[in-house]
GROMACS .gro file of C-alpha atoms in nm:
model
  387
    1UNK     CA    1  12.049 -24.162  -0.411
    2UNK     CA    2  11.950 -24.022  -0.071
    3UNK     CA    3  12.255 -23.990   0.150
    4UNK     CA    4  12.275 -23.996   0.526
    5UNK     CA    5  12.369 -23.676   0.706
    6UNK     CA    6  12.667 -23.791   0.913
    7UNK     CA    7  12.686 -23.465   1.109
    8UNK     CA    8  12.326 -23.509   1.227
    9UNK     CA    9  12.400 -23.869   1.326
   10UNK     CA   10  12.695 -23.751   1.535
   11UNK     CA   11  12.502 -23.462   1.686
   12UNK     CA   12  12.222 -23.694   1.793
   13UNK     CA   13  12.469 -23.923   1.970
   14UNK     CA   14  12.641 -23.625   2.133
   15UNK     CA   15  12.310 -23.486   2.263
   16UNK     CA   16  12.242 -23.821   2.427
   17UNK     CA   17  12.578 -23.836   2.603
   18UNK     CA   18  12.593 -23.793   2.977
   19UNK     CA   19  12.783 -23.513   3.146
   20UNK     CA   20  13.140 -23.604   3.227
   21UNK     CA   21  13.398 -23.456   3.459
   22UNK     CA   22  13.610 -23.175   3.308
   23UNK     CA   23  13.939 -23.289   3.152
   24UNK     CA   24  14.143 -22.997   3.291
   25UNK     CA   25  14.335 -22.963   3.619
   26UNK     CA   26  14.173 -23.265   3.789
   27UNK     CA   27  13.860 -23.050   3.790
   28UNK     CA   28  13.544 -23.211   3.934
   29UNK     CA   29  13.302 -22.974   3.763
   30UNK     CA   30  13.053 -23.119   3.516
   31UNK     CA   31  13.127 -23.069   3.149
   32UNK     CA   32  12.928 -22.822   2.943
   33UNK     CA   33  12.727 -22.970   2.660
   34UNK     CA   34  12.942 -22.825   2.382
   35UNK     CA   35  13.242 -22.603   2.318
   36UNK     CA   36  13.361 -22.434   2.000
   37UNK     CA   37  13.685 -22.528   1.826
   38UNK     CA   38  13.613 -22.260   1.563
   39UNK     CA   39  13.471 -21.944   1.716
   40UNK     CA   40  13.119 -21.837   1.621
   41UNK     CA   41  13.248 -21.495   1.516
   42UNK     CA   42  13.479 -21.655   1.257
   43UNK     CA   43  13.197 -21.875   1.126
   44UNK     CA   44  12.975 -21.569   1.087
   45UNK     CA   45  13.257 -21.394   0.905
   46UNK     CA   46  13.289 -21.670   0.644
   47UNK     CA   47  12.915 -21.731   0.615
   48UNK     CA   48  12.840 -21.412   0.416
   49UNK     CA   49  12.474 -21.507   0.373
   50UNK     CA   50  12.566 -21.849   0.230
   51UNK     CA   51  12.517 -22.200   0.361
   52UNK     CA   52  12.819 -22.362   0.525
   53UNK     CA   53  12.966 -22.699   0.428
   54UNK     CA   54  13.230 -22.943   0.550
   55UNK     CA   55  13.394 -23.241   0.380
   56UNK     CA   56  13.252 -23.553   0.539
   57UNK     CA   57  13.398 -23.900   0.487
   58UNK     CA   58  13.152 -24.189   0.498
   59UNK     CA   59  13.107 -24.554   0.401
   60UNK     CA   60  12.854 -24.606   0.123
   61UNK     CA   61  12.606 -24.891   0.087
   62UNK     CA   62  12.870 -25.105  -0.085
   63UNK     CA   63  13.117 -25.059   0.201
   64UNK     CA   64  13.342 -24.816   0.012
   65UNK     CA   65  13.489 -24.509   0.181
   66UNK     CA   66  13.380 -24.189   0.006
   67UNK     CA   67  13.371 -23.812   0.061
   68UNK     CA   68  13.099 -23.552   0.016
   69UNK     CA   69  13.030 -23.189   0.098
   70UNK     CA   70  12.775 -23.190   0.380
   71UNK     CA   71  12.576 -22.887   0.490
   72UNK     CA   72  12.641 -22.775   0.848
   73UNK     CA   73  12.512 -22.489   1.061
   74UNK     CA   74  12.707 -22.194   1.198
   75UNK     CA   75  12.748 -22.412   1.507
   76UNK     CA   76  12.995 -22.629   1.314
   77UNK     CA   77  13.324 -22.726   1.473
   78UNK     CA   78  13.191 -22.796   1.823
   79UNK     CA   79  13.312 -23.069   2.057
   80UNK     CA   80  13.096 -23.225   2.325
   81UNK     CA   81  13.119 -23.294   2.700
   82UNK     CA   82  13.495 -23.247   2.731
   83UNK     CA   83  13.547 -22.939   2.951
   84UNK     CA   84  13.351 -22.728   3.197
   85UNK     CA   85  13.233 -22.372   3.136
   86UNK     CA   86  13.484 -22.232   3.387
   87UNK     CA   87  13.788 -22.378   3.210
   88UNK     CA   88  13.651 -22.300   2.865
   89UNK     CA   89  13.634 -21.932   2.962
   90UNK     CA   90  13.956 -21.926   3.164
   91UNK     CA   91  14.186 -22.113   2.925
   92UNK     CA   92  14.065 -22.007   2.580
   93UNK     CA   93  13.962 -21.644   2.630
   94UNK     CA   94  14.289 -21.528   2.469
   95UNK     CA   95  14.186 -21.664   2.128
   96UNK     CA   96  13.819 -21.567   2.137
   97UNK     CA   97  13.855 -21.198   2.051
   98UNK     CA   98  13.636 -21.078   1.765
   99UNK     CA   99  13.941 -20.899   1.625
  100UNK     CA  100  14.125 -21.206   1.496
  101UNK     CA  101  14.452 -21.014   1.470
  102UNK     CA  102  14.472 -21.022   1.850
  103UNK     CA  103  14.420 -21.399   1.867
  104UNK     CA  104  14.742 -21.551   1.737
  105UNK     CA  105  15.034 -21.319   1.817
  106UNK     CA  106  15.183 -21.498   2.118
  107UNK     CA  107  15.321 -21.850   2.161
  108UNK     CA  108  15.052 -21.916   2.420
  109UNK     CA  109  14.775 -21.824   2.177
  110UNK     CA  110  14.916 -22.042   1.901
  111UNK     CA  111  14.939 -22.328   2.151
  112UNK     CA  112  14.570 -22.283   2.242
  113UNK     CA  113  14.462 -22.335   1.880
  114UNK     CA  114  14.648 -22.668   1.890
  115UNK     CA  115  14.488 -22.763   2.220
  116UNK     CA  116  14.139 -22.694   2.083
  117UNK     CA  117  14.214 -22.904   1.775
  118UNK     CA  118  14.319 -23.191   2.003
  119UNK     CA  119  13.997 -23.171   2.206
  120UNK     CA  120  13.785 -23.152   1.891
  121UNK     CA  121  13.954 -23.451   1.728
  122UNK     CA  122  13.932 -23.658   2.047
  123UNK     CA  123  13.562 -23.575   2.086
  124UNK     CA  124  13.491 -23.663   1.722
  125UNK     CA  125  13.667 -23.999   1.745
  126UNK     CA  126  13.478 -24.095   2.061
  127UNK     CA  127  13.146 -24.005   1.898
  128UNK     CA  128  13.242 -24.185   1.576
  129UNK     CA  129  13.321 -24.496   1.780
  130UNK     CA  130  12.982 -24.479   1.950
  131UNK     CA  131  12.812 -24.415   1.615
  132UNK     CA  132  12.985 -24.714   1.457
  133UNK     CA  133  12.900 -24.938   1.751
  134UNK     CA  134  12.532 -24.839   1.736
  135UNK     CA  135  12.523 -24.878   1.359
  136UNK     CA  136  12.687 -25.221   1.374
  137UNK     CA  137  12.441 -25.332   1.642
  138UNK     CA  138  12.145 -25.213   1.434
  139UNK     CA  139  12.276 -25.375   1.116
  140UNK     CA  140  12.323 -25.708   1.291
  141UNK     CA  141  11.977 -25.679   1.450
  142UNK     CA  142  11.813 -25.632   1.109
  143UNK     CA  143  11.998 -25.912   0.932
  144UNK     CA  144  11.968 -26.151   1.228
  145UNK     CA  145  11.592 -26.103   1.239
  146UNK     CA  146  11.577 -26.151   0.865
  147UNK     CA  147  11.791 -26.465   0.879
  148UNK     CA  148  11.580 -26.613   1.161
  149UNK     CA  149  11.270 -26.557   0.952
  150UNK     CA  150  11.428 -26.716   0.644
  151UNK     CA  151  11.542 -27.022   0.840
  152UNK     CA  152  11.199 -27.079   0.990
  153UNK     CA  153  10.964 -26.999   0.706
  154UNK     CA  154  10.951 -27.158   0.362
  155UNK     CA  155  10.815 -26.859   0.169
  156UNK     CA  156  10.832 -26.709  -0.179
  157UNK     CA  157  11.025 -26.401  -0.297
  158UNK     CA  158  10.731 -26.161  -0.253
  159UNK     CA  159  10.678 -26.257   0.112
  160UNK     CA  160  11.053 -26.239   0.176
  161UNK     CA  161  11.071 -25.879   0.054
  162UNK     CA  162  10.762 -25.786   0.255
  163UNK     CA  163  10.924 -25.928   0.570
  164UNK     CA  164  11.248 -25.738   0.508
  165UNK     CA  165  11.047 -25.415   0.475
  166UNK     CA  166  10.855 -25.499   0.792
  167UNK     CA  167  11.178 -25.549   0.987
  168UNK     CA  168  11.309 -25.211   0.871
  169UNK     CA  169  10.987 -25.043   0.981
  170UNK     CA  170  11.001 -25.212   1.319
  171UNK     CA  171  11.350 -25.086   1.392
  172UNK     CA  172  11.271 -24.719   1.446
  173UNK     CA  173  11.607 -24.660   1.615
  174UNK     CA  174  11.775 -24.674   1.276
  175UNK     CA  175  11.640 -24.325   1.206
  176UNK     CA  176  11.804 -24.183   0.890
  177UNK     CA  177  12.045 -24.478   0.879
  178UNK     CA  178  11.761 -24.697   0.749
  179UNK     CA  179  11.799 -24.519   0.415
  180UNK     CA  180  12.050 -24.777   0.296
  181UNK     CA  181  11.803 -25.059   0.359
  182UNK     CA  182  11.534 -24.885   0.158
  183UNK     CA  183  11.798 -24.856  -0.114
  184UNK     CA  184  11.847 -25.233  -0.105
  185UNK     CA  185  11.473 -25.287  -0.139
  186UNK     CA  186  11.447 -25.045  -0.428
  187UNK     CA  187  11.730 -25.224  -0.607
  188UNK     CA  188  11.558 -25.561  -0.565
  189UNK     CA  189  11.222 -25.423  -0.674
  190UNK     CA  190  11.377 -25.242  -0.974
  191UNK     CA  191  11.230 -24.912  -0.852
  192UNK     CA  192  11.544 -24.704  -0.889
  193UNK     CA  193  11.620 -24.439  -1.148
  194UNK     CA  194  11.952 -24.552  -1.288
  195UNK     CA  195  12.237 -24.304  -1.261
  196UNK     CA  196  12.611 -24.360  -1.229
  197UNK     CA  197  12.610 -24.417  -0.855
  198UNK     CA  198  12.299 -24.635  -0.870
  199UNK     CA  199  12.462 -24.847  -1.137
  200UNK     CA  200  12.763 -24.907  -0.909
  201UNK     CA  201  12.530 -25.025  -0.635
  202UNK     CA  202  12.331 -25.245  -0.872
  203UNK     CA  203  12.653 -25.408  -0.991
  204UNK     CA  204  12.746 -25.470  -0.629
  205UNK     CA  205  12.403 -25.617  -0.554
  206UNK     CA  206  12.374 -25.801  -0.885
  207UNK     CA  207  12.331 -26.136  -0.711
  208UNK     CA  208  12.085 -25.978  -0.469
  209UNK     CA  209  11.886 -25.831  -0.756
  210UNK     CA  210  11.852 -26.176  -0.913
  211UNK     CA  211  11.753 -26.359  -0.596
  212UNK     CA  212  11.451 -26.578  -0.647
  213UNK     CA  213  11.478 -26.857  -0.393
  214UNK     CA  214  11.483 -26.862  -0.015
  215UNK     CA  215  11.827 -27.026  -0.028
  216UNK     CA  216  11.969 -26.726  -0.220
  217UNK     CA  217  11.848 -26.486   0.048
  218UNK     CA  218  11.982 -26.706   0.330
  219UNK     CA  219  12.329 -26.721   0.172
  220UNK     CA  220  12.344 -26.347   0.116
  221UNK     CA  221  12.212 -26.255   0.463
  222UNK     CA  222  12.466 -26.484   0.633
  223UNK     CA  223  12.738 -26.326   0.418
  224UNK     CA  224  12.628 -25.972   0.520
  225UNK     CA  225  12.635 -26.062   0.891
  226UNK     CA  226  12.985 -26.206   0.862
  227UNK     CA  227  13.112 -25.911   0.656
  228UNK     CA  228  12.968 -25.648   0.888
  229UNK     CA  229  13.109 -25.818   1.200
  230UNK     CA  230  13.460 -25.838   1.051
  231UNK     CA  231  13.472 -25.487   0.899
  232UNK     CA  232  13.296 -25.326   1.196
  233UNK     CA  233  13.530 -25.486   1.449
  234UNK     CA  234  13.836 -25.380   1.248
  235UNK     CA  235  13.712 -25.021   1.234
  236UNK     CA  236  13.632 -25.015   1.608
  237UNK     CA  237  13.983 -25.138   1.691
  238UNK     CA  238  14.132 -24.876   1.460
  239UNK     CA  239  13.932 -24.602   1.630
  240UNK     CA  240  14.035 -24.731   1.972
  241UNK     CA  241  14.401 -24.701   1.873
  242UNK     CA  242  14.343 -24.345   1.748
  243UNK     CA  243  14.164 -24.250   2.072
  244UNK     CA  244  14.455 -24.389   2.274
  245UNK     CA  245  14.701 -24.179   2.072
  246UNK     CA  246  14.484 -23.869   2.115
  247UNK     CA  247  14.466 -23.924   2.490
  248UNK     CA  248  14.845 -23.939   2.495
  249UNK     CA  249  14.854 -23.621   2.287
  250UNK     CA  250  14.618 -23.442   2.526
  251UNK     CA  251  14.826 -23.551   2.826
  252UNK     CA  252  15.136 -23.411   2.660
  253UNK     CA  253  14.960 -23.085   2.580
  254UNK     CA  254  14.834 -23.057   2.937
  255UNK     CA  255  15.188 -23.088   3.076
  256UNK     CA  256  15.302 -22.808   2.844
  257UNK     CA  257  15.004 -22.590   2.936
  258UNK     CA  258  15.053 -22.628   3.311
  259UNK     CA  259  15.424 -22.549   3.281
  260UNK     CA  260  15.349 -22.271   3.030
  261UNK     CA  261  15.614 -22.434   2.814
  262UNK     CA  262  15.455 -22.315   2.489
  263UNK     CA  263  15.784 -22.298   2.301
  264UNK     CA  264  15.778 -22.675   2.266
  265UNK     CA  265  15.535 -22.617   1.981
  266UNK     CA  266  15.661 -22.429   1.675
  267UNK     CA  267  15.420 -22.247   1.443
  268UNK     CA  268  15.466 -22.142   1.082
  269UNK     CA  269  15.232 -21.855   0.994
  270UNK     CA  270  15.136 -21.830   0.625
  271UNK     CA  271  14.937 -21.533   0.498
  272UNK     CA  272  14.728 -21.589   0.187
  273UNK     CA  273  14.677 -21.269  -0.010
  274UNK     CA  274  14.300 -21.314  -0.046
  275UNK     CA  275  14.032 -21.313   0.227
  276UNK     CA  276  13.885 -21.660   0.180
  277UNK     CA  277  13.557 -21.789   0.333
  278UNK     CA  278  13.729 -22.090   0.490
  279UNK     CA  279  13.782 -22.169   0.859
  280UNK     CA  280  13.971 -22.464   1.007
  281UNK     CA  281  14.096 -22.603   1.336
  282UNK     CA  282  14.228 -22.953   1.284
  283UNK     CA  283  14.523 -23.191   1.295
  284UNK     CA  284  14.706 -23.473   1.120
  285UNK     CA  285  14.790 -23.758   1.358
  286UNK     CA  286  15.015 -24.055   1.285
  287UNK     CA  287  15.162 -24.061   1.633
  288UNK     CA  288  15.202 -23.799   1.905
  289UNK     CA  289  15.552 -23.674   1.820
  290UNK     CA  290  15.485 -23.601   1.452
  291UNK     CA  291  15.137 -23.451   1.492
  292UNK     CA  292  15.064 -23.151   1.265
  293UNK     CA  293  14.808 -22.889   1.377
  294UNK     CA  294  14.631 -22.662   1.128
  295UNK     CA  295  14.415 -22.354   1.183
  296UNK     CA  296  14.284 -22.109   0.923
  297UNK     CA  297  14.061 -21.800   0.928
  298UNK     CA  298  14.005 -21.479   0.726
  299UNK     CA  299  14.143 -21.147   0.848
  300UNK     CA  300  14.108 -20.806   0.684
  301UNK     CA  301  14.159 -20.883   0.314
  302UNK     CA  302  14.388 -21.178   0.376
  303UNK     CA  303  14.369 -21.530   0.527
  304UNK     CA  304  14.579 -21.649   0.820
  305UNK     CA  305  14.707 -22.009   0.824
  306UNK     CA  306  14.876 -22.151   1.135
  307UNK     CA  307  15.076 -22.472   1.088
  308UNK     CA  308  15.208 -22.602   1.419
  309UNK     CA  309  15.421 -22.899   1.525
  310UNK     CA  310  15.635 -23.019   1.816
  311UNK     CA  311  15.993 -22.895   1.818
  312UNK     CA  312  16.127 -23.252   1.822
  313UNK     CA  313  15.976 -23.302   1.476
  314UNK     CA  314  16.298 -23.182   1.316
  315UNK     CA  315  16.225 -23.334   0.976
  316UNK     CA  316  15.900 -23.140   0.937
  317UNK     CA  317  16.070 -22.827   1.064
  318UNK     CA  318  16.342 -22.863   0.801
  319UNK     CA  319  16.090 -22.925   0.521
  320UNK     CA  320  15.849 -22.645   0.609
  321UNK     CA  321  16.132 -22.392   0.640
  322UNK     CA  322  16.245 -22.470   0.287
  323UNK     CA  323  15.942 -22.275   0.168
  324UNK     CA  324  15.981 -21.961   0.382
  325UNK     CA  325  15.996 -21.737   0.075
  326UNK     CA  326  15.811 -21.965  -0.168
  327UNK     CA  327  15.452 -21.843  -0.183
  328UNK     CA  328  15.366 -22.086  -0.466
  329UNK     CA  329  15.450 -22.393  -0.257
  330UNK     CA  330  15.310 -22.242   0.062
  331UNK     CA  331  14.970 -22.241  -0.109
  332UNK     CA  332  15.014 -22.608  -0.202
  333UNK     CA  333  15.093 -22.693   0.159
  334UNK     CA  334  14.783 -22.510   0.282
  335UNK     CA  335  14.562 -22.680   0.023
  336UNK     CA  336  14.698 -23.023   0.119
  337UNK     CA  337  14.604 -22.949   0.481
  338UNK     CA  338  14.258 -22.826   0.380
  339UNK     CA  339  14.195 -23.143   0.182
  340UNK     CA  340  14.344 -23.390   0.427
  341UNK     CA  341  14.227 -23.276   0.770
  342UNK     CA  342  13.884 -23.270   0.934
  343UNK     CA  343  13.698 -22.971   1.077
  344UNK     CA  344  13.737 -22.737   0.778
  345UNK     CA  345  13.434 -22.520   0.695
  346UNK     CA  346  13.361 -22.355   0.356
  347UNK     CA  347  13.073 -22.142   0.236
  348UNK     CA  348  12.865 -22.266  -0.058
  349UNK     CA  349  12.950 -21.984  -0.298
  350UNK     CA  350  13.323 -22.051  -0.257
  351UNK     CA  351  13.276 -22.422  -0.337
  352UNK     CA  352  13.067 -22.348  -0.645
  353UNK     CA  353  13.292 -22.073  -0.781
  354UNK     CA  354  13.629 -22.231  -0.707
  355UNK     CA  355  13.553 -22.595  -0.779
  356UNK     CA  356  13.259 -22.601  -1.017
  357UNK     CA  357  13.273 -22.921  -1.222
  358UNK     CA  358  13.588 -23.032  -1.037
  359UNK     CA  359  13.400 -23.080  -0.710
  360UNK     CA  360  13.376 -23.462  -0.731
  361UNK     CA  361  13.742 -23.499  -0.827
  362UNK     CA  362  13.836 -23.267  -0.541
  363UNK     CA  363  13.647 -23.493  -0.298
  364UNK     CA  364  13.819 -23.805  -0.434
  365UNK     CA  365  14.160 -23.643  -0.390
  366UNK     CA  366  14.069 -23.518  -0.043
  367UNK     CA  367  14.014 -23.878   0.062
  368UNK     CA  368  14.347 -23.980  -0.088
  369UNK     CA  369  14.514 -23.688   0.090
  370UNK     CA  370  14.360 -23.793   0.421
  371UNK     CA  371  14.499 -24.143   0.375
  372UNK     CA  372  14.853 -24.041   0.278
  373UNK     CA  373  14.896 -23.734   0.504
  374UNK     CA  374  15.146 -23.582   0.258
  375UNK     CA  375  15.153 -23.214   0.354
  376UNK     CA  376  15.415 -23.142   0.085
  377UNK     CA  377  15.243 -23.303  -0.217
  378UNK     CA  378  15.332 -23.073  -0.510
  379UNK     CA  379  15.126 -22.869  -0.757
  380UNK     CA  380  14.784 -22.931  -0.598
  381UNK     CA  381  14.679 -22.568  -0.625
  382UNK     CA  382  14.769 -22.558  -0.997
  383UNK     CA  383  14.498 -22.816  -1.052
  384UNK     CA  384  14.217 -22.646  -0.858
  385UNK     CA  385  14.322 -22.279  -0.835
  386UNK     CA  386  14.149 -22.243  -0.499
  387UNK     CA  387  14.408 -22.030  -0.319
   0.00000   0.00000   0.00000
């Protein structure tokens, strides 16, 4: 099955966004188009002549949430129209050195990694909201046109399928999102090569595949409109709540930055004994006070992992400090963060060598990890032997 490239969808929306006013210091300067949450020098370091990939979560044609490795460029990890060039240079210059060893020694530098993760996550959620809104609008446009046709015209199955195809072709705005509608047509027309994933879709569309009468198509189209409105609205409200929490988080971070009160964020530094081609700058967010920040990058035959949290999160502080001298469980913690957070970049060779046939299972568990946010889930690395 052809799959949509979610990153390209997001990038297209971001490119179309208007300049905003910078988020820092009541600044009135216009925002720059994009800023890096993971420095280009780190991305080049992990690239090593290989393609780069991120884990991307998406909703498949049947409405199920799934994960996949999606190819990205060495421009991965950017956030859009959030800050101006002046503040990007002024605030973050301390963590942009090519010598990564100089980037994370002070409390201020560790704080800046957390601040970048906040900006990246906030940018992503805003773009995802816009993407979902556009997608929902396009879906409803297609099915509404189709339903109007069905209600007006008393036609046979062949003409119905031709009209559905015509409506897809008319709606050029769908771009690569129209793939799922071609998939529906191919299912109905029995033009698909059957593999495991196709069979799941065919089972889902079994009634659709057997449609013969106009009434069948009317019932299904009305059902799709209703389903998409309900699920789309629920997801939009969920994203709105997340954006509100992230705005609160940014406001809190801004107060700390202006007061230079960096000690309010604690950071556990874990050194992995191998230089891994993985880079990350991300966070777990349930609410502001228990937010967990995670950054990772290679450094001279080892890999640096920064796990940061607010000092009032005493429970997390107690749990993480239990493993100060426990390298085995430290690796499990890092792997849980890799699997459960966004904005983690791998090179292709690493994925192939470390995961091999376990890649699909790894993606399934990464989705479960994202849902449960359990940083201390045991024995994960024993299963995959990644770290």
